[in-house]
mmCIF file with all atom_site columns, C-alpha atoms in Angstrom:
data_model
loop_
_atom_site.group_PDB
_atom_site.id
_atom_site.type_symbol
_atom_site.label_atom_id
_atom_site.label_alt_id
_atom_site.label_comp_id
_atom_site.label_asym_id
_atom_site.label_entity_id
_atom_site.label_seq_id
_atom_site.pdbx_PDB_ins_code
_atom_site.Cartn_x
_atom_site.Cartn_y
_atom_site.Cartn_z
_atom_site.occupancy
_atom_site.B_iso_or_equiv
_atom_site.pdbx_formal_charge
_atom_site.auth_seq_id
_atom_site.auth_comp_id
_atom_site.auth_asym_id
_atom_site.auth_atom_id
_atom_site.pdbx_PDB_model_num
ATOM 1   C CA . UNK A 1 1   ? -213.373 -159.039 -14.309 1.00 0.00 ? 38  UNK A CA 1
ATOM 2   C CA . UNK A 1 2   ? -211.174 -159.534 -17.333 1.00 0.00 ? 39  UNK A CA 1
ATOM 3   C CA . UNK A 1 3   ? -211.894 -161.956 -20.416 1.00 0.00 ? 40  UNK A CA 1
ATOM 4   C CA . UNK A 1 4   ? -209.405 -163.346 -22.644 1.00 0.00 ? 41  UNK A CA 1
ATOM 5   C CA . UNK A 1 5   ? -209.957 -163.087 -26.240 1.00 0.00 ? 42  UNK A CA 1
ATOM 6   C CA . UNK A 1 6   ? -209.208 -166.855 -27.335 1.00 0.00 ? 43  UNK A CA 1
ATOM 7   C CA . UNK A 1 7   ? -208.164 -165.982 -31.087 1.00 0.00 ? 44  UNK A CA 1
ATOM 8   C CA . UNK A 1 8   ? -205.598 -163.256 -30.596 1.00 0.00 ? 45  UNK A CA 1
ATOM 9   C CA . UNK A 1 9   ? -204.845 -164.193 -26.902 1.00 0.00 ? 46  UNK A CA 1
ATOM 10  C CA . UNK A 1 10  ? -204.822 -160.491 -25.799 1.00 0.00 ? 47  UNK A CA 1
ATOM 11  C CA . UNK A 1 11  ? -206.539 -159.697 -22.451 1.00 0.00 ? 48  UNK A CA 1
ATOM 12  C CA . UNK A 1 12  ? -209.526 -157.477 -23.445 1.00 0.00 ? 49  UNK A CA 1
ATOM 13  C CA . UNK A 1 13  ? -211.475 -155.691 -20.432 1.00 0.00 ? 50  UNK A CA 1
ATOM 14  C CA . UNK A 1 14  ? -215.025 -156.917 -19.961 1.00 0.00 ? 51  UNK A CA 1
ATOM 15  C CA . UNK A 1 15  ? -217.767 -154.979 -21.488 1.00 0.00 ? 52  UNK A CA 1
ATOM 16  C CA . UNK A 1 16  ? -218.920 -152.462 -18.701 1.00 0.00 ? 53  UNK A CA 1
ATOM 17  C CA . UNK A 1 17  ? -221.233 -149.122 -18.554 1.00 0.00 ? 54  UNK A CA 1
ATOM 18  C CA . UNK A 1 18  ? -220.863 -146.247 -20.265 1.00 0.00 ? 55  UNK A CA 1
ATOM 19  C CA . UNK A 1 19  ? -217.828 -143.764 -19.124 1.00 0.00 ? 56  UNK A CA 1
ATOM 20  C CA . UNK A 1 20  ? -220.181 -140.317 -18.146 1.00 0.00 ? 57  UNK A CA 1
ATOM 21  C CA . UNK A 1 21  ? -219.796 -137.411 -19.886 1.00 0.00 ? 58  UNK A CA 1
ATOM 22  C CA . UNK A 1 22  ? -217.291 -135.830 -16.915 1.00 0.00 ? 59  UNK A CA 1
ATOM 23  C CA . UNK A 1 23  ? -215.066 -138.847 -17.989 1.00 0.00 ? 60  UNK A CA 1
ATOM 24  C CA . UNK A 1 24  ? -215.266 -138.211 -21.647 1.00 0.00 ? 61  UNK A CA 1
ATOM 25  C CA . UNK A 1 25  ? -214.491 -134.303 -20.895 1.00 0.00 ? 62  UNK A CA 1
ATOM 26  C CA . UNK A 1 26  ? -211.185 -135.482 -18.232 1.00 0.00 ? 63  UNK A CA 1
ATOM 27  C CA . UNK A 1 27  ? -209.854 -137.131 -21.332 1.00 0.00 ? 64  UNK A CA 1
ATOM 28  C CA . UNK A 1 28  ? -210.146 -134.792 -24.270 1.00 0.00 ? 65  UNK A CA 1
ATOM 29  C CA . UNK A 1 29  ? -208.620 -132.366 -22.223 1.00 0.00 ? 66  UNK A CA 1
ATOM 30  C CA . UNK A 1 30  ? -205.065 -132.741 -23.833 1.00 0.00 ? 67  UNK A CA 1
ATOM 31  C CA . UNK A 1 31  ? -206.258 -132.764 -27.628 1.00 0.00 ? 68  UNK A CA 1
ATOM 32  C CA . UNK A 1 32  ? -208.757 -129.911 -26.874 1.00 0.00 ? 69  UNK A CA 1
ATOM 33  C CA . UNK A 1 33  ? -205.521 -127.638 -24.761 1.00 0.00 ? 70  UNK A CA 1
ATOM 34  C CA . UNK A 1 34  ? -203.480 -128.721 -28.299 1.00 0.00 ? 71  UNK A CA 1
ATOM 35  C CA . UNK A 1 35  ? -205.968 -127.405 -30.274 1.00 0.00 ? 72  UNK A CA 1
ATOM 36  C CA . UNK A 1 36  ? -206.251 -124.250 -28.013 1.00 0.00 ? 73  UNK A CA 1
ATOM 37  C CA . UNK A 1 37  ? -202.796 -123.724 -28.432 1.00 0.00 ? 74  UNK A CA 1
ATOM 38  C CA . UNK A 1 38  ? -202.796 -123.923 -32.348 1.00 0.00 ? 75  UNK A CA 1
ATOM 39  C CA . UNK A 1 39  ? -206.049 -122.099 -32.551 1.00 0.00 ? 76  UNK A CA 1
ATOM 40  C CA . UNK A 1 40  ? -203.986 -119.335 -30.595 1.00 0.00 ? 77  UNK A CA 1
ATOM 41  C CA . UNK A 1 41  ? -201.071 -119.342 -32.691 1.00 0.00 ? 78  UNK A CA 1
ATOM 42  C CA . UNK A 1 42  ? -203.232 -118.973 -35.590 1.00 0.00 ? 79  UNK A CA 1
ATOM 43  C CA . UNK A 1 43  ? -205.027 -116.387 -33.966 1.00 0.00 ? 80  UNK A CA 1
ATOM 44  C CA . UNK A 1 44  ? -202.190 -114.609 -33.340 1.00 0.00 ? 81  UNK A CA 1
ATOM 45  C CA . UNK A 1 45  ? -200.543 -114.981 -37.023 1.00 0.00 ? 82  UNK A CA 1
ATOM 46  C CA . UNK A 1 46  ? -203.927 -114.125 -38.286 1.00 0.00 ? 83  UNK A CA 1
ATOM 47  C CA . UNK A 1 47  ? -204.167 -110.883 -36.064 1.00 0.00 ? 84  UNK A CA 1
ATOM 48  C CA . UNK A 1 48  ? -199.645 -109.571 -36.689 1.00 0.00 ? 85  UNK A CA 1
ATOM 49  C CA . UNK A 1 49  ? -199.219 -109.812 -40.502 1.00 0.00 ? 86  UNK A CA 1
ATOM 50  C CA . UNK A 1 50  ? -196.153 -111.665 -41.312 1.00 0.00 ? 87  UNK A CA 1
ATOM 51  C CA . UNK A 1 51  ? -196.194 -109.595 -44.881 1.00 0.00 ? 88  UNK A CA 1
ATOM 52  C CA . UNK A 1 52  ? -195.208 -106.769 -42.680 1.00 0.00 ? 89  UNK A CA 1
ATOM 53  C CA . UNK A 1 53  ? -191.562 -106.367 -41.634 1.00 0.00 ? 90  UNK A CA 1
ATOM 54  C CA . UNK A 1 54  ? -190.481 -106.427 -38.382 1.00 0.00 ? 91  UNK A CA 1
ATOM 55  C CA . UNK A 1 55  ? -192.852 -108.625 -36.737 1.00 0.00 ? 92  UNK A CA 1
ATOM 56  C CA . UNK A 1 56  ? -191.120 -112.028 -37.308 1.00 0.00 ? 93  UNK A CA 1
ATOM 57  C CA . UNK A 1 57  ? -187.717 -112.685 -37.267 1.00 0.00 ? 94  UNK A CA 1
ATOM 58  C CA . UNK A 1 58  ? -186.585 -113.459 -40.820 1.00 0.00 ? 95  UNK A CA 1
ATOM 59  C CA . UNK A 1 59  ? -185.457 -117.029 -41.838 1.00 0.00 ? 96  UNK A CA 1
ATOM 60  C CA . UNK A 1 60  ? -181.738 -117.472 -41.318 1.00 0.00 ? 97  UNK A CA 1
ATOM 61  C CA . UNK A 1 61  ? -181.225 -119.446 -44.534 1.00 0.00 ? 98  UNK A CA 1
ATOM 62  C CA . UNK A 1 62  ? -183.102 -117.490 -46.628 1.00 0.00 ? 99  UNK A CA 1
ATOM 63  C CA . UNK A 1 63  ? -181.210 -114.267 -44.657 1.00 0.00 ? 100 UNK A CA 1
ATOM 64  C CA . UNK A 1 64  ? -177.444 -115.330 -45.001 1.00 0.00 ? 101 UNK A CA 1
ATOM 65  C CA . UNK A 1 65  ? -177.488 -118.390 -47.961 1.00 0.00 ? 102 UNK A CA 1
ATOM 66  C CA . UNK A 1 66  ? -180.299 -116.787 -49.731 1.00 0.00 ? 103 UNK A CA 1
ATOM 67  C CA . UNK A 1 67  ? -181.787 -120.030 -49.933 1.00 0.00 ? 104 UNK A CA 1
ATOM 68  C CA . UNK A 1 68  ? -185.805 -121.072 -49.041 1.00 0.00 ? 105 UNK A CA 1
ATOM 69  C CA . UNK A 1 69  ? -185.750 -123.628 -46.486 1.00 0.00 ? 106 UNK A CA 1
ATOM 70  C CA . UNK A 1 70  ? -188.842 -125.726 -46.518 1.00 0.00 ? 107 UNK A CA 1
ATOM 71  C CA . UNK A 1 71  ? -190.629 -123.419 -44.001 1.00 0.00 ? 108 UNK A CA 1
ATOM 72  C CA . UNK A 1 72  ? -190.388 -120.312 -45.461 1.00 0.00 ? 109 UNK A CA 1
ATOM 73  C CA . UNK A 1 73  ? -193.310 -118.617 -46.119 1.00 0.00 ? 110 UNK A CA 1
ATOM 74  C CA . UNK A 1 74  ? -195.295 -121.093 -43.415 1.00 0.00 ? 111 UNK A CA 1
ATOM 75  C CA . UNK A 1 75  ? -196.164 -117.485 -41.329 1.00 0.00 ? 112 UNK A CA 1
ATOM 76  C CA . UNK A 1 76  ? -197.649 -115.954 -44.393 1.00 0.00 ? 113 UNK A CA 1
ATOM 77  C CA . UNK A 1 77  ? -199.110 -119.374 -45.939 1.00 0.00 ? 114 UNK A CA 1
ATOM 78  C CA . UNK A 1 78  ? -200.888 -119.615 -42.012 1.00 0.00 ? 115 UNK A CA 1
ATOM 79  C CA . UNK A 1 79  ? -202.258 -115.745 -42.342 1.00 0.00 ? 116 UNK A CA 1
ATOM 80  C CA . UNK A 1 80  ? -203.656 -116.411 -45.475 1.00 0.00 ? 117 UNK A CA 1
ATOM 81  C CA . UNK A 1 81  ? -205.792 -119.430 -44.249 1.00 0.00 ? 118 UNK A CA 1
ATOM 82  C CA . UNK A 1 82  ? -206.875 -117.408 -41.342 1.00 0.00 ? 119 UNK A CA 1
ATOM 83  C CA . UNK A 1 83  ? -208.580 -114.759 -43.683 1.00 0.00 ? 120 UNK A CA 1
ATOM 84  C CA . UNK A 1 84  ? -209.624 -117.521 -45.848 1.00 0.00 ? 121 UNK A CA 1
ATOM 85  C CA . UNK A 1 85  ? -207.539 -117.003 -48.566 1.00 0.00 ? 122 UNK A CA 1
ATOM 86  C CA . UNK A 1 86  ? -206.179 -120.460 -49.965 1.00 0.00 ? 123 UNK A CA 1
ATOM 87  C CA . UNK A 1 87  ? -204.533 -119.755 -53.483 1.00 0.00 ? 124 UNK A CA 1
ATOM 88  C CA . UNK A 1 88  ? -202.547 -116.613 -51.433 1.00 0.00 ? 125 UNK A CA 1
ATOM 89  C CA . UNK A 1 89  ? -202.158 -120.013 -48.760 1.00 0.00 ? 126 UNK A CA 1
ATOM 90  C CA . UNK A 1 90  ? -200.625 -122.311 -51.354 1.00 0.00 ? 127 UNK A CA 1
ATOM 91  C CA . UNK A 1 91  ? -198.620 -119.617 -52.934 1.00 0.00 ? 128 UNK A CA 1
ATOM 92  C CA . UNK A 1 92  ? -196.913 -118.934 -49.821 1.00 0.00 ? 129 UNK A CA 1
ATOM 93  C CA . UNK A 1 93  ? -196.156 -122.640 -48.837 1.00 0.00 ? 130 UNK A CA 1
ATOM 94  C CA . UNK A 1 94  ? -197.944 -125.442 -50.330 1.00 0.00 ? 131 UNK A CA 1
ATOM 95  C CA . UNK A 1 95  ? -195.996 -127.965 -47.912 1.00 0.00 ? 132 UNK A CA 1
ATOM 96  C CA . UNK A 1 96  ? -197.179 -126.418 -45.007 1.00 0.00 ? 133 UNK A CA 1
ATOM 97  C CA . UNK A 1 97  ? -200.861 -125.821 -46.331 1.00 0.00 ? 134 UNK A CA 1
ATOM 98  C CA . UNK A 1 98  ? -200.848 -129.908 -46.473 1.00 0.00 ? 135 UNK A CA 1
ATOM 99  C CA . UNK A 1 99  ? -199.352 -130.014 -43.313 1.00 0.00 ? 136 UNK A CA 1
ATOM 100 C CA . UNK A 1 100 ? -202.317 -127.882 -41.988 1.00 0.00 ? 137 UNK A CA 1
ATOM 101 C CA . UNK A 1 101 ? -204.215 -130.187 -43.103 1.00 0.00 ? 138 UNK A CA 1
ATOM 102 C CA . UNK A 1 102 ? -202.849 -133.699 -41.921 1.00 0.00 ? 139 UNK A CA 1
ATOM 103 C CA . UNK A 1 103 ? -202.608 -132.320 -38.627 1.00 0.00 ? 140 UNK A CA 1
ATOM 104 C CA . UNK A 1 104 ? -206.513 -131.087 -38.736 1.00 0.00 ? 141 UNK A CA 1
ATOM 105 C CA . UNK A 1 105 ? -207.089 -135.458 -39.857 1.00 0.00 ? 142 UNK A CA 1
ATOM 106 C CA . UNK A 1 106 ? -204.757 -136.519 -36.932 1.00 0.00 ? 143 UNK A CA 1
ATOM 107 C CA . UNK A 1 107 ? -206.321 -134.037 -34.637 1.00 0.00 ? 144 UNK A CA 1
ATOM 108 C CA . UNK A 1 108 ? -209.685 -135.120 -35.526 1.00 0.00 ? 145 UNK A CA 1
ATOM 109 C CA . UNK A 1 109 ? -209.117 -138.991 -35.372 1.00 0.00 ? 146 UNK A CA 1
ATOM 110 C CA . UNK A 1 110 ? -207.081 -137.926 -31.980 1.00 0.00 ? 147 UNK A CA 1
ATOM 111 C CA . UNK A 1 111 ? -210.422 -137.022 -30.855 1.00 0.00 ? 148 UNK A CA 1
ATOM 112 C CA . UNK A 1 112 ? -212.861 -139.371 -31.834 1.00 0.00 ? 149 UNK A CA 1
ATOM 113 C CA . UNK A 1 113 ? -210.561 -142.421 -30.790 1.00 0.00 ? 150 UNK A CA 1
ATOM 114 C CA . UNK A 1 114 ? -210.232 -140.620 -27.403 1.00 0.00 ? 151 UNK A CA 1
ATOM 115 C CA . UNK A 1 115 ? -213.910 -140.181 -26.528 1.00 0.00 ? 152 UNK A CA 1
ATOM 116 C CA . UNK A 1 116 ? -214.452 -143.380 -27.242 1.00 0.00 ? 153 UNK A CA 1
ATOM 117 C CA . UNK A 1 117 ? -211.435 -144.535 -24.872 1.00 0.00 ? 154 UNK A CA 1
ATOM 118 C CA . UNK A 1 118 ? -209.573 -145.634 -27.782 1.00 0.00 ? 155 UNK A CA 1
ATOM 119 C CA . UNK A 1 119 ? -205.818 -145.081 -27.327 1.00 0.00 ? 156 UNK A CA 1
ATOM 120 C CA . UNK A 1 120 ? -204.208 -143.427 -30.282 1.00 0.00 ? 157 UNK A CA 1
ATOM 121 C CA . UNK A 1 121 ? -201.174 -144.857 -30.990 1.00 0.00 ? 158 UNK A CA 1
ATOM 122 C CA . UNK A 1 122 ? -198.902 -143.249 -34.359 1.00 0.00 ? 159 UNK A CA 1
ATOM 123 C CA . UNK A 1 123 ? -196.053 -145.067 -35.369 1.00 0.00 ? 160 UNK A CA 1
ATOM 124 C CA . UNK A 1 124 ? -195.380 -144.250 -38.981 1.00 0.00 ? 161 UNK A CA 1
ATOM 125 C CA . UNK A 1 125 ? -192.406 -146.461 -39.194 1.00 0.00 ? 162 UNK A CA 1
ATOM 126 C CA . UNK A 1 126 ? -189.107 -145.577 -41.436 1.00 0.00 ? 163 UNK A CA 1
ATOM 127 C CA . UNK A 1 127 ? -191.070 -145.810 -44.721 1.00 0.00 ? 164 UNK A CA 1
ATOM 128 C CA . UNK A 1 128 ? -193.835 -143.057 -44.154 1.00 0.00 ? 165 UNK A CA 1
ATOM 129 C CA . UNK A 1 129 ? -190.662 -141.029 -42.292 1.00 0.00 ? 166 UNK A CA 1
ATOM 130 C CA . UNK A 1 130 ? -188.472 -141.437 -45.170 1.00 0.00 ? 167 UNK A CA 1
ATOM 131 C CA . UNK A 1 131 ? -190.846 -140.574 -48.044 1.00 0.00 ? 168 UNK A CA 1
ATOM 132 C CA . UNK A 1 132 ? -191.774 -137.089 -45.552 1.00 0.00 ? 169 UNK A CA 1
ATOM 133 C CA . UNK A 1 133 ? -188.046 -136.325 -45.655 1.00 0.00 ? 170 UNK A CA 1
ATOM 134 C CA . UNK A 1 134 ? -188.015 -137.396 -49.405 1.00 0.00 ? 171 UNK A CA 1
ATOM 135 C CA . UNK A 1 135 ? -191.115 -134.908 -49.547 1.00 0.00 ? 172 UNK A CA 1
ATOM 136 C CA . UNK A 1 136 ? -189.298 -131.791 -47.559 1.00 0.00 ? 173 UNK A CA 1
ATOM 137 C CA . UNK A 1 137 ? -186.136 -132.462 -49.372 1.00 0.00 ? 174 UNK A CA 1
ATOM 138 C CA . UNK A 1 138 ? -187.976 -132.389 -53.344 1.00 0.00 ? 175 UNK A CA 1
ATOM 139 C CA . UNK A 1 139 ? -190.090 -129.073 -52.456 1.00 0.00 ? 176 UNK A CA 1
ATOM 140 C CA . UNK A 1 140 ? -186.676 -127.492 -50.742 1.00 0.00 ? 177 UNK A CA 1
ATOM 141 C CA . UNK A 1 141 ? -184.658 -127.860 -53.833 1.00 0.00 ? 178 UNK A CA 1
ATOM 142 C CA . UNK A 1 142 ? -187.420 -127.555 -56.127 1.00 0.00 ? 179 UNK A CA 1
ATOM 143 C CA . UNK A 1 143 ? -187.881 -123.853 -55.059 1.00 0.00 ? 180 UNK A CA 1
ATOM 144 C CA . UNK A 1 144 ? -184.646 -123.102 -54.940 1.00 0.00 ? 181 UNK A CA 1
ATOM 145 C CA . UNK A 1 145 ? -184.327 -123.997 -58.499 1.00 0.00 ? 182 UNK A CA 1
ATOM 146 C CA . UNK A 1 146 ? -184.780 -121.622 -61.742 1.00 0.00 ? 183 UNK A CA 1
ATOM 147 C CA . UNK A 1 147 ? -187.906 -123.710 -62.723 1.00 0.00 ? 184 UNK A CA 1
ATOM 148 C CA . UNK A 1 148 ? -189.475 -123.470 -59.354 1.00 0.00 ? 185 UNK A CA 1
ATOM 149 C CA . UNK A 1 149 ? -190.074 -120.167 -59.037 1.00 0.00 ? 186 UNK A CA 1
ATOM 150 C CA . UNK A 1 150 ? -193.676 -120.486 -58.561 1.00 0.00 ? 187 UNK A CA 1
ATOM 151 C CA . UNK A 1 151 ? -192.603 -122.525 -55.220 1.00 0.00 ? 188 UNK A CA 1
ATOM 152 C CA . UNK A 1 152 ? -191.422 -118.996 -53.803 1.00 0.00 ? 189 UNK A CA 1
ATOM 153 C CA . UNK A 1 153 ? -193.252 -117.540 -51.099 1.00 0.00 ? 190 UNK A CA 1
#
């Protein structure tokens, strides 16, 4: 039995009993096997130093144009927060040290909305996109510049 909602004319489903918990579990399989898979990666940074050569391949920007791309020093930055060390974290990439942590809110929202059968729909739209480009393109030339030195990894 479905009800329509008269003020916004969407079709809502009627109010039923609660899903049971092997429900819940079928559908936070997919952000729980994401979060296994970063928890892994991190694991696995946390476990091969990247401050050691040989284990990573080295950025090709920073190899042949001697330049920082935006990522460099995201292996290093992502060791660090494994052994809990944030000022080595920020040091080695501030940019991805925030992007840690939006993806730990998203993740965590992610989860919530899907136990409670919420879908989660993101659609940043071209503002939010553009000022994250803006964002990447600042801290790339930033740290490439005399005065950002402290931006290095």
């Amino acid at each position: 039995m479905r009800r329509v909602n008269a003020e916004s004319q969407r079709v809502t489903p009627a109010p039923g009993p609660a899903p049971g918990p092997a429900a819940v579990l079928r559908r936070l399989a997919v952000p729980g096997g994401i979060m296994l898979a970063v928890a892994a990666a991190f694991a696995y940074v946390g476990t091969v130093d990247p401050n050691e050569p040989g284990h990573y391949p080295a950025c090709p920007l920073l190899r042949y144009a001697g330049l920082y791309c935006p990522g460099c020093g995201g292996l290093r930055s992502a060791h660090a927060v494994v052994h809990g060390d944030l000022g080595a974290a920020l040091g080695a990439n501030a940019l991805a040290v925030l992007g840690y942590l939006v993806f730990a809110a998203l993740w965590t929202v992610w989860v919530v909305r899907t136990a409670r059968g919420r879908p989660m729909n993101i659609d940043p739209g071209p503002p939010l996109l553009w000022s994250l480009g803006a964002l990447s393109l600042v801290f790339t030339v930033v740290r490439n510049l005399p005065f950002g030195g402290w931006l290095h990894p």
